[in-house]
mmCIF file of C-alpha atoms in Angstrom:
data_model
loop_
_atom_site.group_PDB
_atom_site.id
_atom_site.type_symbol
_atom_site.label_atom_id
_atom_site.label_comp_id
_atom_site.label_asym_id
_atom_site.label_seq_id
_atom_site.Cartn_x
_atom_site.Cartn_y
_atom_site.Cartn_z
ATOM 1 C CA UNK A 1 0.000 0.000 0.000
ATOM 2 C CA UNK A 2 1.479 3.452 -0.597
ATOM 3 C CA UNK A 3 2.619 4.593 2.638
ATOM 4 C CA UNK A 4 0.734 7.992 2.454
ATOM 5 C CA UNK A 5 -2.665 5.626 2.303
ATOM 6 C CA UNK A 6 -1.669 3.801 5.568
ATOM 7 C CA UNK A 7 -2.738 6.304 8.067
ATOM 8 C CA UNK A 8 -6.017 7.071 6.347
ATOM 9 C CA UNK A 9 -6.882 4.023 6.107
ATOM 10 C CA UNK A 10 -5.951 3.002 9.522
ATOM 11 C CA UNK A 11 -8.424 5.954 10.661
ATOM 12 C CA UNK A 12 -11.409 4.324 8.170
ATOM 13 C CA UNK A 13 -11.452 1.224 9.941
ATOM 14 C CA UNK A 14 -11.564 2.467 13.188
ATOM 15 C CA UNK A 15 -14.053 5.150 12.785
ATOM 16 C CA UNK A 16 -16.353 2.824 9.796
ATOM 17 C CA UNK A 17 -15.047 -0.456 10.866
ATOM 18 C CA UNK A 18 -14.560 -0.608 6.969
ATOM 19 C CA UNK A 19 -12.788 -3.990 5.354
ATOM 20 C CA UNK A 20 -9.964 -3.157 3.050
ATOM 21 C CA UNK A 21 -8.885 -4.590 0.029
ATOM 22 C CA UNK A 22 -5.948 -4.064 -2.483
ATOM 23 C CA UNK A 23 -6.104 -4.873 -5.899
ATOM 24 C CA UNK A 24 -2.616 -3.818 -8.268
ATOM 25 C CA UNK A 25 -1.734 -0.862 -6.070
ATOM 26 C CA UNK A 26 -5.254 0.602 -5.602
ATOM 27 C CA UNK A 27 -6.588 0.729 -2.533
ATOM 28 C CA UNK A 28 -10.434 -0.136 -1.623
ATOM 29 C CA UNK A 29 -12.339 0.578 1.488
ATOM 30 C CA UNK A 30 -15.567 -1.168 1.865
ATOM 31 C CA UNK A 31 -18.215 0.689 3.596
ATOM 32 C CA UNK A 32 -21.650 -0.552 4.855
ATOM 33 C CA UNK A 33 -24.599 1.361 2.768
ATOM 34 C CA UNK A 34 -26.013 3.836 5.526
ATOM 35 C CA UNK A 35 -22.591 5.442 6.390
ATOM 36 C CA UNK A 36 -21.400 6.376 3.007
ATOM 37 C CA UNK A 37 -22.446 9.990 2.741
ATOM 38 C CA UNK A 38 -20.501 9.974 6.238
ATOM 39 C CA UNK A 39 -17.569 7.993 5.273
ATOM 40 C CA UNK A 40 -17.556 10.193 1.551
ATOM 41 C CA UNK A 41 -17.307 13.354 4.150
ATOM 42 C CA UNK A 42 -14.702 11.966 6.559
ATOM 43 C CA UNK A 43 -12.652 11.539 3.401
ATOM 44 C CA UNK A 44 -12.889 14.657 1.629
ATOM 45 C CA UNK A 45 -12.679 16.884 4.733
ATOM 46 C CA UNK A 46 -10.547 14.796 7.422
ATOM 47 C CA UNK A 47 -8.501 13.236 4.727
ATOM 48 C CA UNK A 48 -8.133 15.971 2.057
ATOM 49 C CA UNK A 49 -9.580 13.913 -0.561
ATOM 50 C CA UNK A 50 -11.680 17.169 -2.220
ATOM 51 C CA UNK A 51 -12.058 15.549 -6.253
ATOM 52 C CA UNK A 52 -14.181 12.913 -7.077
ATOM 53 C CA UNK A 53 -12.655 12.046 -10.075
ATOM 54 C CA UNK A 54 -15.039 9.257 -11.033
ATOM 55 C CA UNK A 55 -17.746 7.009 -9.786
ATOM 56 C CA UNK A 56 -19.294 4.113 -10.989
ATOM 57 C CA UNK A 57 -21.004 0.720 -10.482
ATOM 58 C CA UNK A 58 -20.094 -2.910 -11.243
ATOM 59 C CA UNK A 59 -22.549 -5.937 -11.253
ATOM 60 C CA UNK A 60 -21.074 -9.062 -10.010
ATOM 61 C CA UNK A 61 -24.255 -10.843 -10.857
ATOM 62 C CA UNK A 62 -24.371 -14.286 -11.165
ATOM 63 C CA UNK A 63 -20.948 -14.461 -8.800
ATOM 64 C CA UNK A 64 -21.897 -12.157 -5.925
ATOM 65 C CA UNK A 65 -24.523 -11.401 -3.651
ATOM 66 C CA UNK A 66 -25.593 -8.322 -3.040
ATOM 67 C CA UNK A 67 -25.001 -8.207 -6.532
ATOM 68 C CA UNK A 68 -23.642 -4.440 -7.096
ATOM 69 C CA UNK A 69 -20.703 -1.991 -5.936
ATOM 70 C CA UNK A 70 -20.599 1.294 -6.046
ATOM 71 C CA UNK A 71 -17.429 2.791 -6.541
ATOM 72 C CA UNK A 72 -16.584 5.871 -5.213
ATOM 73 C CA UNK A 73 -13.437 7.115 -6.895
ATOM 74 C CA UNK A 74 -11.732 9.856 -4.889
ATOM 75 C CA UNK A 75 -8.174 11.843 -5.699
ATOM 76 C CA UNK A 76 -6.238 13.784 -3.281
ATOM 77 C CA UNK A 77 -4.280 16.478 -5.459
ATOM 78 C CA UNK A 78 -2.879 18.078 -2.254
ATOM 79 C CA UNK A 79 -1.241 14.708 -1.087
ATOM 80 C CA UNK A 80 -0.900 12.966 -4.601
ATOM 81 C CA UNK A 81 -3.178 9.797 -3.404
ATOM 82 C CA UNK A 82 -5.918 8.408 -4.676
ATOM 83 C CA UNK A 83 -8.170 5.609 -2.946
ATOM 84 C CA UNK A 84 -11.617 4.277 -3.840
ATOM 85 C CA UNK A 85 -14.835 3.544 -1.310
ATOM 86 C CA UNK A 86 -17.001 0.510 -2.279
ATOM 87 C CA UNK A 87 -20.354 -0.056 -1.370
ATOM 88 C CA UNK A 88 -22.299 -3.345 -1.556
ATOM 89 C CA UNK A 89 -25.894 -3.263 -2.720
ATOM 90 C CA UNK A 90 -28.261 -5.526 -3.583
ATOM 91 C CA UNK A 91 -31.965 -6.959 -3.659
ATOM 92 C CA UNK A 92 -34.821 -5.891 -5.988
ATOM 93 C CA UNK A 93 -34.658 -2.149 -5.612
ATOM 94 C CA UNK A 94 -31.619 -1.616 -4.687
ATOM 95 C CA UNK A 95 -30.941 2.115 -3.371
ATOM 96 C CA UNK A 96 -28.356 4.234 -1.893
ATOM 97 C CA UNK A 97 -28.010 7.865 0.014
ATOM 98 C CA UNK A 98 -27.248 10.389 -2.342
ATOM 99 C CA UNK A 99 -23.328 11.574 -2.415
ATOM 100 C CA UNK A 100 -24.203 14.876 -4.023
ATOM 101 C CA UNK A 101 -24.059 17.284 -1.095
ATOM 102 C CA UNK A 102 -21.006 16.188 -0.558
ATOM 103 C CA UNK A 103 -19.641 15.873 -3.878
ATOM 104 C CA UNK A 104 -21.631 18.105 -6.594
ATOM 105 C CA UNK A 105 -20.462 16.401 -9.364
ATOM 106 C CA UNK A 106 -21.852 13.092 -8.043
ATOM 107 C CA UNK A 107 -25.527 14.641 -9.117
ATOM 108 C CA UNK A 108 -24.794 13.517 -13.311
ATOM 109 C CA UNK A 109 -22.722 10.477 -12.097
ATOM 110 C CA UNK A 110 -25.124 9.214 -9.891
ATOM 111 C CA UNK A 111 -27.892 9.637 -12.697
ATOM 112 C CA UNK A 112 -25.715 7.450 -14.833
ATOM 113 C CA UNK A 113 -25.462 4.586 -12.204
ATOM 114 C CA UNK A 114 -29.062 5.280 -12.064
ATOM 115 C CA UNK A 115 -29.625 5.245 -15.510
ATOM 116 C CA UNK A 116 -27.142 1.839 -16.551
ATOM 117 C CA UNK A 117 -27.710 -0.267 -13.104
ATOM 118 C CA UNK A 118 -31.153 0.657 -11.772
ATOM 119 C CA UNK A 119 -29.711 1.824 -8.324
ATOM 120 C CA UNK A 120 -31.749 4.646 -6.822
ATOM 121 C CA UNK A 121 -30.592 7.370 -4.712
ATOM 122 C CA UNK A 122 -32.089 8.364 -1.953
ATOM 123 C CA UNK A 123 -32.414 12.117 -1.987
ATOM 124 C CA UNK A 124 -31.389 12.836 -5.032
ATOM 125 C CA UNK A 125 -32.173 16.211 -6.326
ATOM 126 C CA UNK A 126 -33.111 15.364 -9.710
ATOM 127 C CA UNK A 127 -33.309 11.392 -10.418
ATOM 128 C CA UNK A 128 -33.832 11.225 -13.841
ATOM 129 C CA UNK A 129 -32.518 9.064 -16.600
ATOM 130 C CA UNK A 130 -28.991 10.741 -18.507
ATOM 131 C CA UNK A 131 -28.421 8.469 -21.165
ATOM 132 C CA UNK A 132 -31.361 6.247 -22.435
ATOM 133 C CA UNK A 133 -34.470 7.885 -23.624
ATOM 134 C CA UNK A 134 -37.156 8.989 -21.030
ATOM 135 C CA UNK A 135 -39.214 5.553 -22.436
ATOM 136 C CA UNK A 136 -36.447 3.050 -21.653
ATOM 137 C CA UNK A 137 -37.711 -0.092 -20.397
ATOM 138 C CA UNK A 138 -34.251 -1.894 -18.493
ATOM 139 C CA UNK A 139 -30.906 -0.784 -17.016
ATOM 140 C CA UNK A 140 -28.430 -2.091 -19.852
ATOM 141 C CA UNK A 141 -25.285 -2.219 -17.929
ATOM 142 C CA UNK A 142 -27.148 -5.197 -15.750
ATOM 143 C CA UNK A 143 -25.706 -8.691 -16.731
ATOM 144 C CA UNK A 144 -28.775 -9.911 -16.737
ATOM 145 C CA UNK A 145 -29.946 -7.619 -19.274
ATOM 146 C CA UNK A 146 -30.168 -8.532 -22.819
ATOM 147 C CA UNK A 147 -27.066 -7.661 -24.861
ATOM 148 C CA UNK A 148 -28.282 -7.089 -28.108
ATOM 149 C CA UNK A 149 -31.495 -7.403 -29.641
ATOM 150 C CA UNK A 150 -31.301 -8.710 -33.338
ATOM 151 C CA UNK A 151 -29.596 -11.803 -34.736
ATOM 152 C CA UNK A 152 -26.436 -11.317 -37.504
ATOM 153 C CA UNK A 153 -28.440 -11.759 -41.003
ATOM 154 C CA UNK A 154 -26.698 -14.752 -42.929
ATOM 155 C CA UNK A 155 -27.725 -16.398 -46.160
ATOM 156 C CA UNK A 156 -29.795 -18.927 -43.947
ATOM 157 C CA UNK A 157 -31.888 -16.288 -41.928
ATOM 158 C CA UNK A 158 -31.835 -13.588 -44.409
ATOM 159 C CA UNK A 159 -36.198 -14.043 -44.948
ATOM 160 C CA UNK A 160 -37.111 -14.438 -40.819
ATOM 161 C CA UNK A 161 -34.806 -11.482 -40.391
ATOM 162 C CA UNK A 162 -36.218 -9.122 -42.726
ATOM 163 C CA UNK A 163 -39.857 -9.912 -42.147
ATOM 164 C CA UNK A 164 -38.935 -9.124 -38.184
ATOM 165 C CA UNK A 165 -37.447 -6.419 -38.819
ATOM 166 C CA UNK A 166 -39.317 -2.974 -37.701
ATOM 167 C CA UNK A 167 -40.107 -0.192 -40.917
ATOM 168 C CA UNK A 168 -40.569 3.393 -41.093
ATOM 169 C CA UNK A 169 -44.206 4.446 -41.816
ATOM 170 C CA UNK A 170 -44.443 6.856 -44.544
ATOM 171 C CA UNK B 1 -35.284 15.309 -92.934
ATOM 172 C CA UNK B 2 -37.967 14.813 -90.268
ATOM 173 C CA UNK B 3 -39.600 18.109 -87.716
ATOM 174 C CA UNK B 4 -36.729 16.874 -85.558
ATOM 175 C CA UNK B 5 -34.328 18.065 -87.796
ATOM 176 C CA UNK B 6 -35.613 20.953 -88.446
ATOM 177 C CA UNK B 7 -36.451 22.206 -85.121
ATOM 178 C CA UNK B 8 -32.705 21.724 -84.574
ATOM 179 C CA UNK B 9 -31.878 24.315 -87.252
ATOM 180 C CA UNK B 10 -34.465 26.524 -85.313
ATOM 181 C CA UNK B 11 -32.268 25.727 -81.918
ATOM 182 C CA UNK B 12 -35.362 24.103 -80.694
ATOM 183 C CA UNK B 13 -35.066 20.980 -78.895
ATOM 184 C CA UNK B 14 -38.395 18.170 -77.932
ATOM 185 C CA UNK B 15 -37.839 15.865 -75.572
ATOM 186 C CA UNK B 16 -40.483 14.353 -72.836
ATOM 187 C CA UNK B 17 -41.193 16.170 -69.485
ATOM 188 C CA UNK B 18 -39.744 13.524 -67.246
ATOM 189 C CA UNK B 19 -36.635 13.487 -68.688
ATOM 190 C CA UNK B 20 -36.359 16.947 -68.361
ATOM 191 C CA UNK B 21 -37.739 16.972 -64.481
ATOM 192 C CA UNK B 22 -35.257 13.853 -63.649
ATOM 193 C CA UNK B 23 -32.283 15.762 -65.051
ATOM 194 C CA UNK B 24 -33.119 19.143 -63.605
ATOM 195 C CA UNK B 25 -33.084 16.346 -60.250
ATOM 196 C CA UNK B 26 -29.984 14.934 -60.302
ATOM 197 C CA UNK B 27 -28.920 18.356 -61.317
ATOM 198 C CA UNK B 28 -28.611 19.772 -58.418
ATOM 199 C CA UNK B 29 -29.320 17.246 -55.541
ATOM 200 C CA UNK B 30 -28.377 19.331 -52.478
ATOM 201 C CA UNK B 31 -27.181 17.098 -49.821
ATOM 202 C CA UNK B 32 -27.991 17.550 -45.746
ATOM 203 C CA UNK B 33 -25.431 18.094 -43.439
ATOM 204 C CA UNK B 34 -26.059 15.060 -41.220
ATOM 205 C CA UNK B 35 -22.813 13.819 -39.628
ATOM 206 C CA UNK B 36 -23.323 11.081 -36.953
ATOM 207 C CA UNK B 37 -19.867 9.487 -36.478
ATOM 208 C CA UNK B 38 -16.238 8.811 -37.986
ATOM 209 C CA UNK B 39 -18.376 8.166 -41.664
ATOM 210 C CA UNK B 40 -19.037 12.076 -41.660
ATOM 211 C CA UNK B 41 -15.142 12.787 -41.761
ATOM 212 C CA UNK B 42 -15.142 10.694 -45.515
ATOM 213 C CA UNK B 43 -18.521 12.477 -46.184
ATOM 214 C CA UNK B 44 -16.155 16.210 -45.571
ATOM 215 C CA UNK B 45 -13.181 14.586 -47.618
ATOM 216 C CA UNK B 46 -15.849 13.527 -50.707
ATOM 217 C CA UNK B 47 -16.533 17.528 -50.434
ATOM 218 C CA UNK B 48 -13.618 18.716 -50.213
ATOM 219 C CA UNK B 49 -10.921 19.286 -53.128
ATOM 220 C CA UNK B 50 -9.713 16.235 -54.151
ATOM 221 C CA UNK B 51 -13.052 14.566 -54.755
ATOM 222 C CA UNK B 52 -15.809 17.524 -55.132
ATOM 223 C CA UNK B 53 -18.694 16.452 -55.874
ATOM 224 C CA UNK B 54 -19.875 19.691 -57.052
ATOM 225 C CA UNK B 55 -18.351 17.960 -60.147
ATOM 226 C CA UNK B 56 -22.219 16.535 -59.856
ATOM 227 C CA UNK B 57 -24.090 19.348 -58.550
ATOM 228 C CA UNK B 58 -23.925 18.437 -55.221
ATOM 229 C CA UNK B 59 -21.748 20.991 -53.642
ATOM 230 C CA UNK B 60 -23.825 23.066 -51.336
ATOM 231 C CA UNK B 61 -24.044 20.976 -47.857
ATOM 232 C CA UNK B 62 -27.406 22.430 -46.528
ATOM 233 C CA UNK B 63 -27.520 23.077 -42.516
ATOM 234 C CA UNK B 64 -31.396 23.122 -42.528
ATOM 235 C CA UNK B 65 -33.720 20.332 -44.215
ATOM 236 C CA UNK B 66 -35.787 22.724 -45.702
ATOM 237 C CA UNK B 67 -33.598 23.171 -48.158
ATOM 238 C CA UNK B 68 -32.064 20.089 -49.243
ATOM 239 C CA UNK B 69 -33.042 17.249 -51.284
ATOM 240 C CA UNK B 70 -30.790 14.358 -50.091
ATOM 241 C CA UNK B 71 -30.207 13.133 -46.340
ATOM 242 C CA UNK B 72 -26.566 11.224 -46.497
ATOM 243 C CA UNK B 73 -27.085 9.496 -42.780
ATOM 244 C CA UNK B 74 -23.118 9.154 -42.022
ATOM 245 C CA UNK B 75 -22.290 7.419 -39.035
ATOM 246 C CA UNK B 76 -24.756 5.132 -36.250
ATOM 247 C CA UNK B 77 -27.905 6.067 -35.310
ATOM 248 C CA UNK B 78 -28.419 5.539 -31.823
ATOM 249 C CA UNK B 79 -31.688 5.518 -30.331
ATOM 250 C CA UNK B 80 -32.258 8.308 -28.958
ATOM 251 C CA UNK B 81 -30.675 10.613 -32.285
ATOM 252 C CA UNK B 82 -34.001 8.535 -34.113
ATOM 253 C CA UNK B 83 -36.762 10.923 -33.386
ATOM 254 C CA UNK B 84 -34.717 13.659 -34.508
ATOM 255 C CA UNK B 85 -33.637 11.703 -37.501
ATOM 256 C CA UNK B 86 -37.041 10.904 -38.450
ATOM 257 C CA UNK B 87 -37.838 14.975 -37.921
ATOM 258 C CA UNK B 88 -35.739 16.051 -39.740
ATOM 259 C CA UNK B 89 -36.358 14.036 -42.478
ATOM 260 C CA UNK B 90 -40.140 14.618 -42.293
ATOM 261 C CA UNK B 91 -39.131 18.786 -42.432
ATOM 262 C CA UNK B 92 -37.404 18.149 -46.139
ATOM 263 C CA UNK B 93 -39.321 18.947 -48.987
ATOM 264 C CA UNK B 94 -40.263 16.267 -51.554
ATOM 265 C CA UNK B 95 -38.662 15.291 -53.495
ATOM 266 C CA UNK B 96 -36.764 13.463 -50.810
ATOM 267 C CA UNK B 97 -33.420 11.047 -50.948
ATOM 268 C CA UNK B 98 -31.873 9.056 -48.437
ATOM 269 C CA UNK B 99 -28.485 7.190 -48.896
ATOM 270 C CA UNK B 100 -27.253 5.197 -45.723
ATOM 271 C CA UNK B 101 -23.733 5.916 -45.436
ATOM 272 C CA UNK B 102 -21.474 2.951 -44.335
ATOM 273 C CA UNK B 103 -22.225 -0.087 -42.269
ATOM 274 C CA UNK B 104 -23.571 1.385 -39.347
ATOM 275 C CA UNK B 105 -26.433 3.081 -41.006
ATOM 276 C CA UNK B 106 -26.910 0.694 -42.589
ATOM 277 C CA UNK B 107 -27.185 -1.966 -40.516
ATOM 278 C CA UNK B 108 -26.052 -1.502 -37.372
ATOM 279 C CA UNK B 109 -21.970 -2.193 -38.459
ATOM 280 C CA UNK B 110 -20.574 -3.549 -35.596
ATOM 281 C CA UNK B 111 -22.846 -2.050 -32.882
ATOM 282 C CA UNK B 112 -25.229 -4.938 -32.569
ATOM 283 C CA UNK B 113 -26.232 -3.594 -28.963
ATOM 284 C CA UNK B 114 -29.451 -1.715 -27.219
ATOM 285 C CA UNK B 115 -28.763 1.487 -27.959
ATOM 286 C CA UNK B 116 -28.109 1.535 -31.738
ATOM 287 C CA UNK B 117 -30.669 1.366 -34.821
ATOM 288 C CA UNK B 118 -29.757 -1.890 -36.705
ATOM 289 C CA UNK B 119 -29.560 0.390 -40.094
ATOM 290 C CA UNK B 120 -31.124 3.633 -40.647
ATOM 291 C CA UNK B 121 -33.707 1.821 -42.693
ATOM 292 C CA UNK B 122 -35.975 1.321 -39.444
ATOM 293 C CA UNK B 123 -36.967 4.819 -39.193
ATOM 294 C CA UNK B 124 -36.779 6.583 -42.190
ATOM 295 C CA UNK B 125 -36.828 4.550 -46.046
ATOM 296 C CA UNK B 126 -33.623 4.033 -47.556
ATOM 297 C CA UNK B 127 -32.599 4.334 -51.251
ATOM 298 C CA UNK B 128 -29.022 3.692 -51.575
ATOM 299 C CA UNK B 129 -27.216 1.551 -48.945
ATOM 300 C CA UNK B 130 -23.171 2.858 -49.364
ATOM 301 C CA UNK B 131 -20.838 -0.626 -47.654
ATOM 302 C CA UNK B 132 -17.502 0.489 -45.797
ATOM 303 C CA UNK B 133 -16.470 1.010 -42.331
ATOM 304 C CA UNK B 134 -16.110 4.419 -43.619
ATOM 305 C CA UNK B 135 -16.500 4.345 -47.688
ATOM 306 C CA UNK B 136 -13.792 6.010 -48.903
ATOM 307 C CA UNK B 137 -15.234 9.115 -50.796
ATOM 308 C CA UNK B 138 -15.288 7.047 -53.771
ATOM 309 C CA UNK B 139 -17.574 4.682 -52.510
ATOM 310 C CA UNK B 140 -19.817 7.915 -51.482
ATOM 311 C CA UNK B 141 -19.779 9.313 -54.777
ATOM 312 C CA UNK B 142 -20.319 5.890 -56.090
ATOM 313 C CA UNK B 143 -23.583 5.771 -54.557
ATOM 314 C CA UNK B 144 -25.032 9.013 -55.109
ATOM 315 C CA UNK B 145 -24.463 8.385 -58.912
ATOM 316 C CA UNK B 146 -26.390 4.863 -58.042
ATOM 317 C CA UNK B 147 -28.895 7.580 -56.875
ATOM 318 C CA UNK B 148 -28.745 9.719 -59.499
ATOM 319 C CA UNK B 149 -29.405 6.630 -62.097
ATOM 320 C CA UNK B 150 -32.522 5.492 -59.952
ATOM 321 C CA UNK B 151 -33.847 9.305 -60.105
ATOM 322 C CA UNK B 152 -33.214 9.200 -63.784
ATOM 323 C CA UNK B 153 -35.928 6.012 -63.835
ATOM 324 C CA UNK B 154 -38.396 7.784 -61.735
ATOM 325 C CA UNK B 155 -41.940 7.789 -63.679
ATOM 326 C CA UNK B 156 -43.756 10.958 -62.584
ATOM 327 C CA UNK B 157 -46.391 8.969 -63.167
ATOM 328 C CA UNK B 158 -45.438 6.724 -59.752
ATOM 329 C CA UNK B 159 -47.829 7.633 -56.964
ATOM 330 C CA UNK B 160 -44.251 7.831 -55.180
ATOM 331 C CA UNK B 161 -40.758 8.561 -56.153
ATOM 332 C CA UNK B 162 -39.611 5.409 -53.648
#
């Protein structure tokens, strides 16, 4: 772990009891859903961490359960250090507390999780899709979601393809 | 020698209506400016100097539909840029042209996913489908001549120039 990481993360598991993971020199701190927005503020105002320089989800679906994390991806440009905060959610509507009063650029980031994953957030000021039209049925980013939707026309198909295939109206 | 002939002489030429109507088409077949992706750089480049299609009439790139005959759909159509697709070509004046430009319009290229159109030709009708992941500005050219031949066929007798 880079040494300027040890002391802050020595602090988040005492104050968050937060697990800790390293994967290729990056540093992970797992914290439990409720105390996010409170871990996220620890960081950026105990710890100096003021940019969120990117935050995302990943589903671990079939694999994992609670199928989702949440990655928080904060840079320190005072101290050189960056270190990411994970959160764990799951179940049918899965939802989080909103990170953007403390970070307001997590507002269009957290409409993109939103908007690929289906994870809602709490409190959010405006919760609305970013990406996919306003009629979207599905989050696409889901593994469970389906990947494309028509089959490669061949020689064989070519007939069944064409006659499925939608038309403009003139 | 026959009236032909001698209309000539008189600098008088006959020929049929729709002849004259297809030419004065392919003419000048003013072209939308419709870039979508990486196709629209070719699209530039079949403009531009070394290609020029103003060798065919088609040099003025309209910005607004309502004054251009041809949509050239260059690049992938995703699906939320359909609606506006479909607008847009709804606000040109007929006689209207479409050429698909290049695999993703279409059909889809290699973006077989949810948030492409698998070829232009599901939301607005298609005449001439241009292959290449871009067409060169050869291939472009290529296929607005293709066009150009079709309009040349067009009975104005049709209840539709499609």
């Amino acid at each position: 772990m880079d040494h300027k990481l040890e002391l802050i993360v020595q602090s988040m598991q005492a104050e968050f009891g937060a697990r800790v993971e390293e994967f290729r020199g990056e540093t992970h701190i797992f914290v439990e859903a409720p105390r996010i927005v409170e871990a996220l503020t620890a960081l950026r105002d105990t710890h100096d961490f003021k940019l969120l320089s990117a935050m995302t989800a990943v589903d671990y679906w079939p694999q994992e359960s609670p199928r989702f994390h949440v990655v928080y991806q904060l840079t320190s440009v005072t101290k050189n250090a960056s270190i990411q905060a994970r959160v764990a959610v799951g179940g049918e509507q899965p939802e989080l507390p909103t990170a953007s009063g403390v970070f307001a650029s997590a507002n269009w980031r957290e409409r993109e999780v939103f908007d690929m994953f289906g994870i809602r957030f709490a409190g959010h000021p405006d919760p609305r899709r970013i990406l996919m039209p306003t009629d979207y049925e599905g989050h696409p980013l889901r593994k469970d979601h389906p990947l494309g939707y028509e089959e490669p026309q061949f020689t064989f198909n070519f007939d069944e393809i064409r006659l499925a295939k939608p038309s403009p109206k003139e | 020698m026959g009236v032909e002939q001698k209309l000539a002489n008189m600098g008088v030429v006959t020929t049929t209506l729709e002849s004259v109507i297809n030419w004065s088409r392919t003419g000048s077949m003013w072209p939308m400016l419709f870039g979508l992706a990486c196709c629209a750089i070719e699209m530039m480049s079949a403009q531009a100097s070394s290609f020029d299609m103003s060798r065919f009439g088609m040099e003025l790139m309209r910005p607004s539909p309502r004054q251009s005959d041809l949509m050239i759909v260059a690049g992938r159509v995703s699906k939320k840029m359909g609606p506006v697709l479909r607008r847009l070509y709804d606000q040109m004046p007929e006689p209207k042209w479409v050429i698909a430009m290049g695999d993703c319009a279409s059909c889809g290229g290699v973006f077989n996913n949810y948030a492409i159109f698998q070829g232009v030709d599901e939301v607005v009708p298609v005449d001439v489908y241009v292959a290449g992941c871009p067409p060169r500005p050869e291939a472009l050219i290529h296929g607005a001549l293709t066009l150009h031949e079709k309009v040349r066929g067009t009975k104005l007798t049709a209840p539709a120039a499609k």
